[in-house]
Tab-separated table of C-alpha atoms and ligand atoms in Angstrom:
chain	number	residue	atom	x	y	z
A	6	MET	CA	-28.684	-12.337	-9.535
A	7	LYS	CA	-26.472	-9.641	-10.999
A	8	SER	CA	-22.913	-10.647	-11.801
A	9	ASN	CA	-20.211	-8.641	-10.030
A	10	THR	CA	-19.344	-6.676	-13.135
A	11	GLU	CA	-22.964	-5.903	-14.139
A	12	LYS	CA	-23.041	-3.646	-11.086
A	13	PHE	CA	-20.742	-1.267	-12.897
A	14	GLY	CA	-22.963	-0.786	-15.947
A	15	LYS	CA	-21.676	-0.265	-19.477
A	16	THR	CA	-19.766	2.995	-19.011
A	17	PRO	CA	-17.142	4.255	-18.659
A	18	HIS	CA	-15.235	0.967	-18.398
A	19	GLN	CA	-15.498	-2.594	-17.177
A	20	PRO	CA	-13.148	-3.691	-14.405
A	21	SER	CA	-10.450	-6.170	-15.380
A	22	LEU	CA	-10.572	-9.452	-13.507
A	23	TRP	CA	-7.815	-11.198	-11.589
A	24	THR	CA	-9.185	-14.691	-12.022
A	25	ARG	CA	-8.794	-17.914	-10.086
A	26	ALA	CA	-7.052	-19.354	-13.153
A	27	ASP	CA	-4.487	-16.510	-13.028
A	28	ALA	CA	-3.948	-17.118	-9.309
A	29	LEU	CA	-3.353	-20.843	-9.893
A	30	LYS	CA	-0.179	-19.730	-11.686
A	31	VAL	CA	1.171	-18.041	-8.524
A	32	HIS	CA	4.169	-19.953	-7.179
A	33	ALA	CA	6.206	-19.018	-4.139
A	34	ASP	CA	10.005	-19.344	-4.283
A	35	ASP	CA	10.510	-18.651	-7.989
A	36	PRO	CA	13.797	-16.724	-7.603
A	37	THR	CA	12.778	-14.138	-10.220
A	38	THR	CA	9.749	-13.113	-8.125
A	39	THR	CA	10.970	-13.797	-4.581
A	40	GLN	CA	12.451	-11.295	-2.170
A	41	PRO	CA	15.939	-12.314	-0.990
A	42	LEU	CA	16.040	-13.646	2.588
A	43	VAL	CA	16.129	-10.901	5.199
A	44	SER	CA	18.700	-11.663	7.879
A	45	ALA	CA	17.505	-11.762	11.500
A	46	ASP	CA	20.297	-9.370	12.532
A	47	PHE	CA	18.734	-6.381	10.754
A	48	PRO	CA	19.224	-2.864	12.203
A	49	VAL	CA	16.177	-0.959	13.479
A	50	LEU	CA	15.372	2.610	12.580
A	51	SER	CA	14.200	3.437	16.095
A	52	ASN	CA	13.884	1.783	19.517
A	53	GLU	CA	11.060	4.162	20.408
A	54	VAL	CA	8.675	3.513	17.534
A	55	PHE	CA	7.577	0.787	15.143
A	56	ILE	CA	7.210	1.805	11.523
A	57	TRP	CA	5.477	-0.066	8.719
A	58	ASP	CA	3.857	1.356	5.536
A	59	THR	CA	6.410	3.748	3.980
A	60	MET	CA	5.284	6.615	1.765
A	61	PRO	CA	8.080	8.468	-0.046
A	62	LEU	CA	7.454	12.125	-0.874
A	63	ARG	CA	6.745	12.358	-4.597
A	64	ASP	CA	5.167	14.537	-7.255
A	65	LEU	CA	1.882	13.857	-9.040
A	66	ASP	CA	3.726	12.155	-11.904
A	67	GLY	CA	5.112	9.552	-9.513
A	68	ASN	CA	8.721	10.809	-9.255
A	69	ILE	CA	10.312	10.346	-5.827
A	70	THR	CA	11.341	13.882	-4.930
A	71	SER	CA	13.880	15.347	-2.530
A	72	VAL	CA	13.724	18.984	-1.439
A	73	ASP	CA	16.881	21.100	-1.174
A	74	GLY	CA	18.832	17.824	-1.175
A	75	TRP	CA	16.777	16.247	1.628
A	76	SER	CA	14.943	12.991	1.003
A	77	VAL	CA	11.665	12.693	2.908
A	78	ILE	CA	9.509	9.677	3.733
A	79	PHE	CA	6.256	9.408	5.675
A	80	THR	CA	5.582	6.231	7.673
A	81	LEU	CA	2.721	4.685	9.604
A	82	THR	CA	4.152	4.709	13.075
A	83	ALA	CA	3.270	3.540	16.599
A	84	ASP	CA	5.097	3.835	19.925
A	85	ARG	CA	6.876	0.734	21.220
A	86	HIS	CA	5.858	-0.119	24.805
A	87	PRO	CA	8.766	-2.067	26.352
A	88	ASN	CA	7.898	-0.790	29.844
A	89	ASP	CA	4.119	-0.694	29.687
A	90	PRO	CA	2.599	-3.260	32.144
A	91	GLN	CA	-0.031	-3.987	29.468
A	92	TYR	CA	2.687	-5.588	27.316
A	93	ILE	CA	4.665	-7.401	30.027
A	94	ASP	CA	3.969	-11.153	30.017
A	95	GLU	CA	3.656	-13.493	33.038
A	96	ASN	CA	7.451	-14.031	33.057
A	97	GLY	CA	8.107	-10.313	33.262
A	98	ASN	CA	9.240	-10.008	29.646
A	99	TYR	CA	8.184	-7.482	27.056
A	100	ASP	CA	5.699	-9.143	24.678
A	101	ILE	CA	6.841	-7.299	21.581
A	102	THR	CA	4.773	-9.529	19.303
A	103	ARG	CA	1.519	-8.465	20.949
A	104	ASP	CA	2.607	-4.819	20.982
A	105	TRP	CA	3.422	-5.043	17.243
A	106	ASN	CA	0.168	-6.828	16.400
A	107	ASP	CA	-1.821	-4.097	18.168
A	108	ARG	CA	-0.156	-1.295	16.219
A	109	HIS	CA	-2.909	-0.682	13.644
A	110	GLY	CA	-5.206	0.692	16.356
A	111	ARG	CA	-2.804	3.509	17.193
A	112	ALA	CA	-1.216	4.176	13.790
A	113	LYS	CA	-0.043	7.774	13.303
A	114	MET	CA	1.620	9.510	10.385
A	115	TYR	CA	5.282	10.448	11.051
A	116	TYR	CA	7.989	11.756	8.745
A	117	TRP	CA	11.723	11.143	8.418
A	118	PHE	CA	14.469	12.862	6.446
A	119	SER	CA	17.896	11.975	5.091
A	120	ARG	CA	20.757	13.374	3.006
A	121	THR	CA	21.639	9.960	1.578
A	122	GLY	CA	18.269	8.342	0.794
A	123	LYS	CA	18.825	5.990	3.769
A	124	ASP	CA	19.889	6.336	7.465
A	125	TRP	CA	16.630	8.146	8.165
A	126	GLU	CA	16.351	10.715	10.949
A	127	LEU	CA	13.045	10.987	12.775
A	128	GLY	CA	11.271	14.285	12.054
A	129	GLY	CA	8.175	13.696	14.177
A	130	ARG	CA	4.421	13.569	13.790
A	131	VAL	CA	2.936	15.231	10.721
A	132	MET	CA	-0.319	16.306	12.384
A	133	ALA	CA	-0.562	17.370	16.010
A	134	GLU	CA	-2.727	15.247	18.314
A	135	GLY	CA	-6.397	16.079	17.787
A	136	VAL	CA	-6.065	17.306	14.188
A	137	SER	CA	-7.012	14.027	12.527
A	138	PRO	CA	-10.717	13.261	13.068
A	139	THR	CA	-10.416	9.524	13.858
A	140	ALA	CA	-8.330	7.231	16.068
A	141	ARG	CA	-6.206	5.815	13.260
A	142	GLU	CA	-4.153	7.578	10.590
A	143	TRP	CA	-3.798	4.913	7.891
A	144	ALA	CA	-1.843	4.829	4.670
A	145	GLY	CA	-1.893	7.308	1.843
A	146	THR	CA	0.481	9.481	-0.164
A	147	PRO	CA	2.347	12.769	0.433
A	148	ILE	CA	2.465	14.881	-2.724
A	149	LEU	CA	4.911	17.762	-3.207
A	150	LEU	CA	2.794	20.318	-5.086
A	151	ASN	CA	5.227	23.092	-5.991
A	152	GLU	CA	8.508	24.926	-5.376
A	153	GLN	CA	6.943	26.694	-2.410
A	154	GLY	CA	7.100	23.331	-0.654
A	155	GLU	CA	3.352	22.863	-0.348
A	156	VAL	CA	2.424	19.245	0.376
A	157	ASP	CA	-0.959	17.549	0.102
A	158	LEU	CA	-1.054	14.510	2.335
A	159	TYR	CA	-3.798	12.129	1.202
A	160	TYR	CA	-4.466	9.400	3.780
A	161	THR	CA	-7.195	7.269	5.359
A	162	ALA	CA	-9.023	8.409	8.495
A	163	VAL	CA	-10.167	5.192	10.193
A	164	THR	CA	-12.295	4.329	13.259
A	165	PRO	CA	-15.000	5.273	13.265
A	166	GLY	CA	-15.587	4.509	9.566
A	167	ALA	CA	-12.989	4.812	6.808
A	168	THR	CA	-12.782	8.095	4.946
A	169	ILE	CA	-10.293	9.173	2.318
A	170	VAL	CA	-9.083	12.577	3.436
A	171	LYS	CA	-6.410	15.107	2.726
A	172	VAL	CA	-4.557	17.719	4.692
A	173	ARG	CA	-2.337	20.469	3.319
A	174	GLY	CA	0.913	21.638	4.827
A	175	ARG	CA	4.395	22.683	3.846
A	176	VAL	CA	7.863	21.168	3.961
A	177	VAL	CA	10.560	23.505	5.272
A	178	THR	CA	14.278	22.756	5.107
A	179	THR	CA	17.366	24.102	6.854
A	180	GLU	CA	20.990	23.043	6.685
A	181	HIS	CA	20.290	20.724	9.601
A	182	GLY	CA	17.029	19.080	8.731
A	183	VAL	CA	13.455	19.147	7.602
A	184	SER	CA	10.209	20.137	9.279
A	185	MET	CA	6.558	19.896	8.360
A	186	VAL	CA	4.399	22.939	9.084
A	187	GLY	CA	0.663	23.420	8.721
A	188	PHE	CA	-1.232	20.132	8.343
A	189	GLU	CA	-3.962	21.593	10.537
A	190	LYS	CA	-7.190	21.153	8.595
A	191	VAL	CA	-8.246	17.711	7.448
A	192	LYS	CA	-10.657	17.660	4.556
A	193	PRO	CA	-12.874	14.571	4.056
A	194	LEU	CA	-12.984	13.570	0.373
A	195	PHE	CA	-15.138	10.451	0.044
A	196	GLU	CA	-16.227	7.140	1.547
A	197	ALA	CA	-17.422	3.833	0.098
A	198	ASP	CA	-20.803	4.243	-1.605
A	199	GLY	CA	-22.305	0.745	-1.264
A	200	LYS	CA	-23.042	0.674	-5.011
A	201	MET	CA	-19.596	0.150	-6.473
A	202	TYR	CA	-17.575	-0.101	-3.281
A	203	GLN	CA	-18.563	-2.133	-0.253
A	204	THR	CA	-19.484	-0.306	2.959
A	205	GLU	CA	-19.029	-1.250	6.594
A	206	ALA	CA	-22.807	-1.871	6.800
A	207	GLN	CA	-22.489	-4.456	3.997
A	208	ASN	CA	-19.457	-6.138	5.517
A	209	PRO	CA	-17.804	-5.353	8.865
A	210	PHE	CA	-14.507	-6.606	7.358
A	211	TRP	CA	-14.657	-4.195	4.432
A	212	GLY	CA	-11.590	-2.377	3.164
A	213	PHE	CA	-11.645	1.182	1.873
A	214	ARG	CA	-8.337	2.994	2.114
A	215	ASP	CA	-4.838	3.830	0.860
A	216	PRO	CA	-5.327	6.746	-1.592
A	217	TRP	CA	-2.672	7.149	-4.313
A	218	PRO	CA	-3.351	10.287	-6.424
A	219	PHE	CA	-1.631	10.714	-9.792
A	220	ARG	CA	-1.720	12.663	-13.001
A	221	ASP	CA	-2.472	10.441	-15.993
A	222	PRO	CA	0.507	10.786	-18.372
A	223	ASN	CA	-1.882	10.590	-21.335
A	224	ASP	CA	-4.941	12.706	-20.557
A	225	GLY	CA	-3.242	14.900	-17.928
A	226	LYS	CA	-6.203	14.610	-15.532
A	227	LEU	CA	-5.947	14.038	-11.798
A	228	TYR	CA	-7.032	10.574	-10.613
A	229	MET	CA	-6.672	8.534	-7.458
A	230	LEU	CA	-6.280	4.817	-6.853
A	231	PHE	CA	-7.458	3.252	-3.605
A	232	GLU	CA	-8.157	-0.130	-2.039
A	233	GLY	CA	-11.760	-1.337	-1.889
A	234	ASN	CA	-14.036	-4.338	-1.892
A	235	VAL	CA	-16.761	-4.858	-4.498
A	236	ALA	CA	-20.121	-3.567	-3.208
A	237	GLY	CA	-22.790	-5.948	-1.954
A	238	GLU	CA	-23.766	-7.722	1.253
A	239	ARG	CA	-21.070	-10.052	2.547
A	240	GLY	CA	-21.673	-13.503	1.051
A	241	SER	CA	-23.867	-12.228	-1.814
A	242	HIS	CA	-21.147	-12.137	-4.497
A	243	THR	CA	-21.033	-14.618	-7.339
A	244	VAL	CA	-17.932	-16.501	-8.401
A	245	GLY	CA	-18.978	-17.425	-11.923
A	246	LYS	CA	-17.253	-18.348	-15.155
A	247	ALA	CA	-15.630	-14.933	-15.556
A	248	GLU	CA	-14.150	-14.927	-12.039
A	249	ILE	CA	-12.973	-18.534	-12.344
A	250	GLY	CA	-11.291	-18.127	-15.738
A	251	ASP	CA	-9.886	-21.002	-17.781
A	252	VAL	CA	-9.145	-23.687	-15.220
A	253	PRO	CA	-8.199	-27.317	-15.785
A	254	PRO	CA	-10.776	-30.047	-15.141
A	255	GLY	CA	-11.218	-30.575	-11.401
A	256	TYR	CA	-10.645	-26.906	-10.522
A	257	GLU	CA	-14.226	-25.660	-10.959
A	258	ASP	CA	-15.138	-25.889	-7.259
A	259	VAL	CA	-14.948	-22.393	-5.780
A	260	GLY	CA	-15.648	-23.362	-2.157
A	261	ASN	CA	-16.454	-20.340	-0.011
A	262	SER	CA	-14.488	-17.983	-2.219
A	263	ARG	CA	-17.489	-15.618	-2.573
A	264	PHE	CA	-16.330	-13.973	0.681
A	265	GLN	CA	-13.147	-12.651	-0.974
A	266	THR	CA	-14.044	-9.526	-2.939
A	267	ALA	CA	-11.022	-7.215	-3.229
A	268	CYS	CA	-10.795	-4.500	-5.841
A	269	VAL	CA	-8.561	-1.626	-6.904
A	270	GLY	CA	-10.707	1.490	-6.935
A	271	ILE	CA	-10.262	4.644	-8.965
A	272	ALA	CA	-11.670	8.164	-8.649
A	273	VAL	CA	-11.305	11.210	-10.890
A	274	ALA	CA	-10.981	14.789	-9.639
A	275	ARG	CA	-13.610	17.280	-10.784
A	276	ASP	CA	-11.283	20.194	-9.991
A	277	GLU	CA	-7.591	21.055	-10.408
A	278	ASP	CA	-6.804	20.972	-6.699
A	279	GLY	CA	-8.159	17.516	-5.938
A	280	ASP	CA	-10.777	18.721	-3.458
A	281	ASP	CA	-13.771	17.294	-5.306
A	282	TRP	CA	-13.777	13.660	-6.449
A	283	GLU	CA	-16.019	11.266	-8.302
A	284	MET	CA	-15.633	7.540	-7.739
A	285	LEU	CA	-15.542	5.394	-10.873
A	286	PRO	CA	-15.928	1.606	-11.209
A	287	PRO	CA	-12.860	-0.338	-10.044
A	288	LEU	CA	-9.945	-0.890	-12.413
A	289	LEU	CA	-9.476	-4.438	-11.200
A	290	THR	CA	-11.522	-6.920	-9.177
A	291	ALA	CA	-10.416	-10.113	-7.430
A	292	VAL	CA	-13.785	-11.613	-6.479
A	293	GLY	CA	-13.307	-15.282	-5.611
A	294	VAL	CA	-9.530	-14.790	-5.522
A	295	ASN	CA	-8.438	-12.473	-2.734
A	296	ASP	CA	-10.004	-10.160	-0.165
A	297	GLN	CA	-7.343	-7.443	-0.068
A	298	THR	CA	-5.577	-5.504	-2.797
A	299	GLU	CA	-3.913	-2.898	-0.615
A	300	ARG	CA	-1.932	0.261	-1.355
A	301	PRO	CA	-2.471	0.170	-5.150
A	302	HIS	CA	-0.001	2.281	-7.133
A	303	PHE	CA	1.288	2.816	-10.657
A	304	VAL	CA	4.554	2.857	-12.497
A	305	PHE	CA	4.241	4.458	-15.935
A	306	GLN	CA	6.839	2.908	-18.196
A	307	ASP	CA	7.282	2.319	-21.936
A	308	GLY	CA	3.878	3.873	-22.607
A	309	LYS	CA	2.215	1.280	-20.377
A	310	TYR	CA	0.354	1.360	-17.069
A	311	TYR	CA	1.917	-0.949	-14.490
A	312	LEU	CA	-0.528	-1.349	-11.604
A	313	PHE	CA	0.927	-2.761	-8.372
A	314	THR	CA	-0.881	-3.782	-5.195
A	315	ILE	CA	0.087	-5.663	-2.040
A	316	SER	CA	-1.682	-8.736	-0.742
A	317	HIS	CA	-1.445	-11.486	1.858
A	318	THR	CA	-1.533	-15.276	1.999
A	319	PHE	CA	-4.332	-15.146	4.588
A	320	THR	CA	-6.600	-13.040	2.363
A	321	TYR	CA	-6.611	-15.554	-0.544
A	322	ALA	CA	-9.845	-17.453	-1.209
A	323	ASP	CA	-10.446	-21.209	-0.877
A	324	GLY	CA	-8.442	-23.201	-3.421
A	325	VAL	CA	-5.920	-20.500	-4.357
A	326	THR	CA	-2.893	-19.193	-2.490
A	327	GLY	CA	0.273	-17.151	-2.796
A	328	PRO	CA	2.903	-15.416	-0.723
A	329	ASP	CA	2.616	-12.073	1.062
A	330	GLY	CA	4.059	-9.503	-1.286
A	331	VAL	CA	3.402	-7.223	-4.220
A	332	TYR	CA	1.385	-8.237	-7.260
A	333	GLY	CA	1.168	-6.429	-10.596
A	334	PHE	CA	-0.937	-5.982	-13.716
A	335	VAL	CA	-0.256	-4.162	-16.980
A	336	ALA	CA	-2.412	-2.330	-19.534
A	337	ASP	CA	-1.916	-0.113	-22.566
A	338	SER	CA	-4.424	2.437	-21.317
A	339	LEU	CA	-5.547	3.646	-17.912
A	340	PHE	CA	-8.877	1.842	-17.924
A	341	GLY	CA	-7.446	-1.454	-19.083
A	342	PRO	CA	-7.853	-4.240	-19.870
A	343	TYR	CA	-5.196	-5.243	-17.324
A	344	VAL	CA	-3.367	-8.565	-17.529
A	345	PRO	CA	-1.436	-10.102	-14.626
A	346	LEU	CA	2.333	-9.655	-14.792
A	347	ASN	CA	4.274	-12.904	-15.087
A	348	GLY	CA	0.994	-14.631	-15.949
A	349	SER	CA	0.027	-14.908	-12.297
A	350	GLY	CA	0.271	-11.369	-10.970
A	351	LEU	CA	3.075	-12.200	-8.500
A	352	VAL	CA	5.950	-9.691	-8.720
A	353	LEU	CA	7.808	-9.943	-5.406
A	354	GLY	CA	6.741	-12.411	-2.707
A	355	ASN	CA	8.250	-13.559	0.556
A	356	PRO	CA	10.203	-16.823	0.478
A	357	SER	CA	8.208	-19.705	1.999
A	358	SER	CA	10.901	-20.205	4.672
A	359	GLN	CA	10.241	-16.637	5.946
A	360	PRO	CA	6.615	-15.991	4.978
A	361	PHE	CA	6.236	-12.806	7.056
A	362	GLN	CA	9.671	-11.267	6.576
A	363	THR	CA	8.402	-8.147	4.750
A	364	TYR	CA	5.228	-6.424	3.624
A	365	SER	CA	3.753	-3.250	2.158
A	366	HIS	CA	5.942	-3.074	-0.894
A	367	CYS	CA	5.978	0.071	-2.943
A	368	VAL	CA	7.401	-0.185	-6.464
A	369	MET	CA	9.019	3.084	-7.489
A	370	PRO	CA	9.439	4.243	-11.103
A	371	ASN	CA	13.200	3.557	-10.919
A	372	GLY	CA	12.464	-0.154	-10.322
A	373	LEU	CA	13.382	0.014	-6.631
A	374	VAL	CA	10.959	-1.676	-4.240
A	375	THR	CA	10.764	-0.561	-0.627
A	376	SER	CA	9.008	-2.522	2.144
A	377	PHE	CA	9.110	-2.958	5.923
A	378	ILE	CA	10.317	-5.895	8.030
A	379	ASP	CA	7.462	-7.660	9.802
A	380	SER	CA	9.006	-10.729	11.469
A	381	VAL	CA	12.002	-12.921	10.716
A	382	PRO	CA	12.597	-16.407	12.190
A	383	THR	CA	15.625	-16.700	14.479
A	384	ASP	CA	15.737	-20.504	14.649
A	385	GLU	CA	15.472	-23.372	12.173
A	386	SER	CA	11.927	-24.359	13.118
A	387	GLY	CA	10.619	-20.824	12.712
A	388	THR	CA	8.996	-20.814	16.161
A	389	GLN	CA	11.259	-18.056	17.455
A	390	ILE	CA	10.912	-14.775	15.605
A	391	ARG	CA	12.334	-11.283	15.724
A	392	ILE	CA	9.801	-8.493	15.187
A	393	GLY	CA	10.852	-5.764	12.774
A	394	GLY	CA	8.834	-2.578	12.640
A	395	THR	CA	11.622	-1.089	10.539
A	396	GLU	CA	12.722	-0.667	6.914
A	397	ALA	CA	13.597	-3.776	4.885
A	398	PRO	CA	16.455	-3.958	2.383
A	399	THR	CA	15.329	-2.324	-0.860
A	400	VAL	CA	15.021	-4.695	-3.824
A	401	GLY	CA	15.612	-3.821	-7.481
A	402	ILE	CA	13.328	-5.290	-10.126
A	403	LYS	CA	13.361	-4.986	-13.888
A	404	ILE	CA	10.018	-4.504	-15.617
A	405	LYS	CA	10.015	-5.815	-19.194
A	406	GLY	CA	6.766	-6.021	-21.137
A	407	GLN	CA	4.513	-8.404	-19.227
A	408	GLN	CA	7.326	-9.794	-17.085
A	409	THR	CA	9.350	-8.710	-14.072
A	410	PHE	CA	12.671	-9.954	-12.689
A	411	VAL	CA	14.427	-9.468	-9.350
A	412	VAL	CA	17.847	-8.057	-10.266
A	413	ALA	CA	19.371	-6.325	-7.248
A	414	GLU	CA	19.350	-5.806	-3.521
A	415	TYR	CA	20.276	-2.565	-1.765
A	416	ASP	CA	20.669	-1.251	1.746
A	417	TYR	CA	17.906	-1.130	4.370
A	418	GLY	CA	15.343	1.560	3.584
A	419	TYR	CA	17.202	2.837	0.530
A	420	ILE	CA	14.842	5.271	-1.210
A	421	PRO	CA	16.946	7.557	-3.426
A	422	PRO	CA	15.338	10.626	-4.992
A	423	MET	CA	14.590	10.697	-8.701
A	424	LEU	CA	14.596	14.459	-8.796
A	425	ASP	CA	15.459	17.316	-6.440
A	426	VAL	CA	13.347	20.426	-6.034
A	427	THR	CA	14.983	23.626	-4.854
A	428	LEU	CA	12.463	25.441	-2.679
A	429	LYS	CA	11.812	29.138	-3.296
B	16	FRU	C1	-0.886	-2.263	4.741
B	16	FRU	C2	-2.051	-1.723	5.534
B	16	FRU	C3	-2.763	-0.629	4.775
B	16	FRU	C4	-3.403	0.169	5.867
B	16	FRU	C5	-2.403	0.037	7.001
B	16	FRU	C6	-3.008	-0.098	8.362
B	16	FRU	O1	0.172	-2.691	5.524
B	16	FRU	O2	-2.924	-2.759	5.884
B	16	FRU	O3	-3.679	-1.116	3.830
B	16	FRU	O4	-3.616	1.485	5.473
B	16	FRU	O5	-1.614	-1.100	6.736
B	16	FRU	O6	-2.045	-0.185	9.365
């Protein structure tokens, strides 16, 4: 049987491995890699909608960008249904937990704007109903292309299938706010190929989503990161010596970990505009370790490539575990080899007393980490929870060589611009 990495041939690069040995070093509640407790009395952005994955407007180099002094974020968004009989329980109360848990099926892309980098005002939907070809508009990245305000929104069109797509529009500002115009023609870019990246036919639980385009600071070419799983029929993957790594005696048993096959995918553009893409072998695989490496993104710092990706406790394989949060890897060149930050990969995890307090962290080049509030316990036992669906307090981390440290906490949803573009 072919090993997981043999699938990718000799060129152009071999994926780096997040091994089971690396993951054994993951420890929740280390204060340097744990998100401060989120208080249950958090404010909500909106009583009409839930928001989760947050996508700040940025340029292709990764800089968070405001336009004419307005900060802009895109969010995955779903209506709240406090009065919908479907979500009223037998006691006549709104079952917000069920409403929240169902949100993925009706996710839509919305945008928000602000003068202060927080206190976001709702702009509205980015695409009109019927423009996006599938039921779900899943995560991606809005890119400000130029001083004319043109924006390429890369995102994932899901159900049926999962296709990485893009749609072009324009951001327009006035003294009073921001609007998005255009965003009328969605262009499919690519889907999983079944050779490098797992397809739905190979595994109904496959992941293929979350495009993050960028310009490589070294070769200047346009690339894109995305979330995938390593190709192959579900259950056919091998968790061999390479995937296990250097474990102590007694840790060789991999259980059923062959079902966890996450990877961070990469594609390169064949054209300047990013309309024509070629998928390359993954940058990083987590076979036998974890089934999801979501929303991968980079911070380019000190001449190094810092690769971040979010993951869950429930997606870890047998015999390894870690908190929900953001994990990171560092390399000296784009194609690796990548080594886990802090030895384990864990950069910012939820505290074990509030395991679901936040998710979908995005590390920005200024060291600020934004995320959303999922649910926070409201009693000692943790049986009562308050659902979030809103922005979490921003956390500051310091990235130093192969280590990271939590160093600051800021206001809810604080996403300050790194540069301002005056539109022409
Ligand atoms: C992360 C995520 C993304 C996906 C979206 C779906 O929170 O799972 O990977 O695009 O949420 O709602």
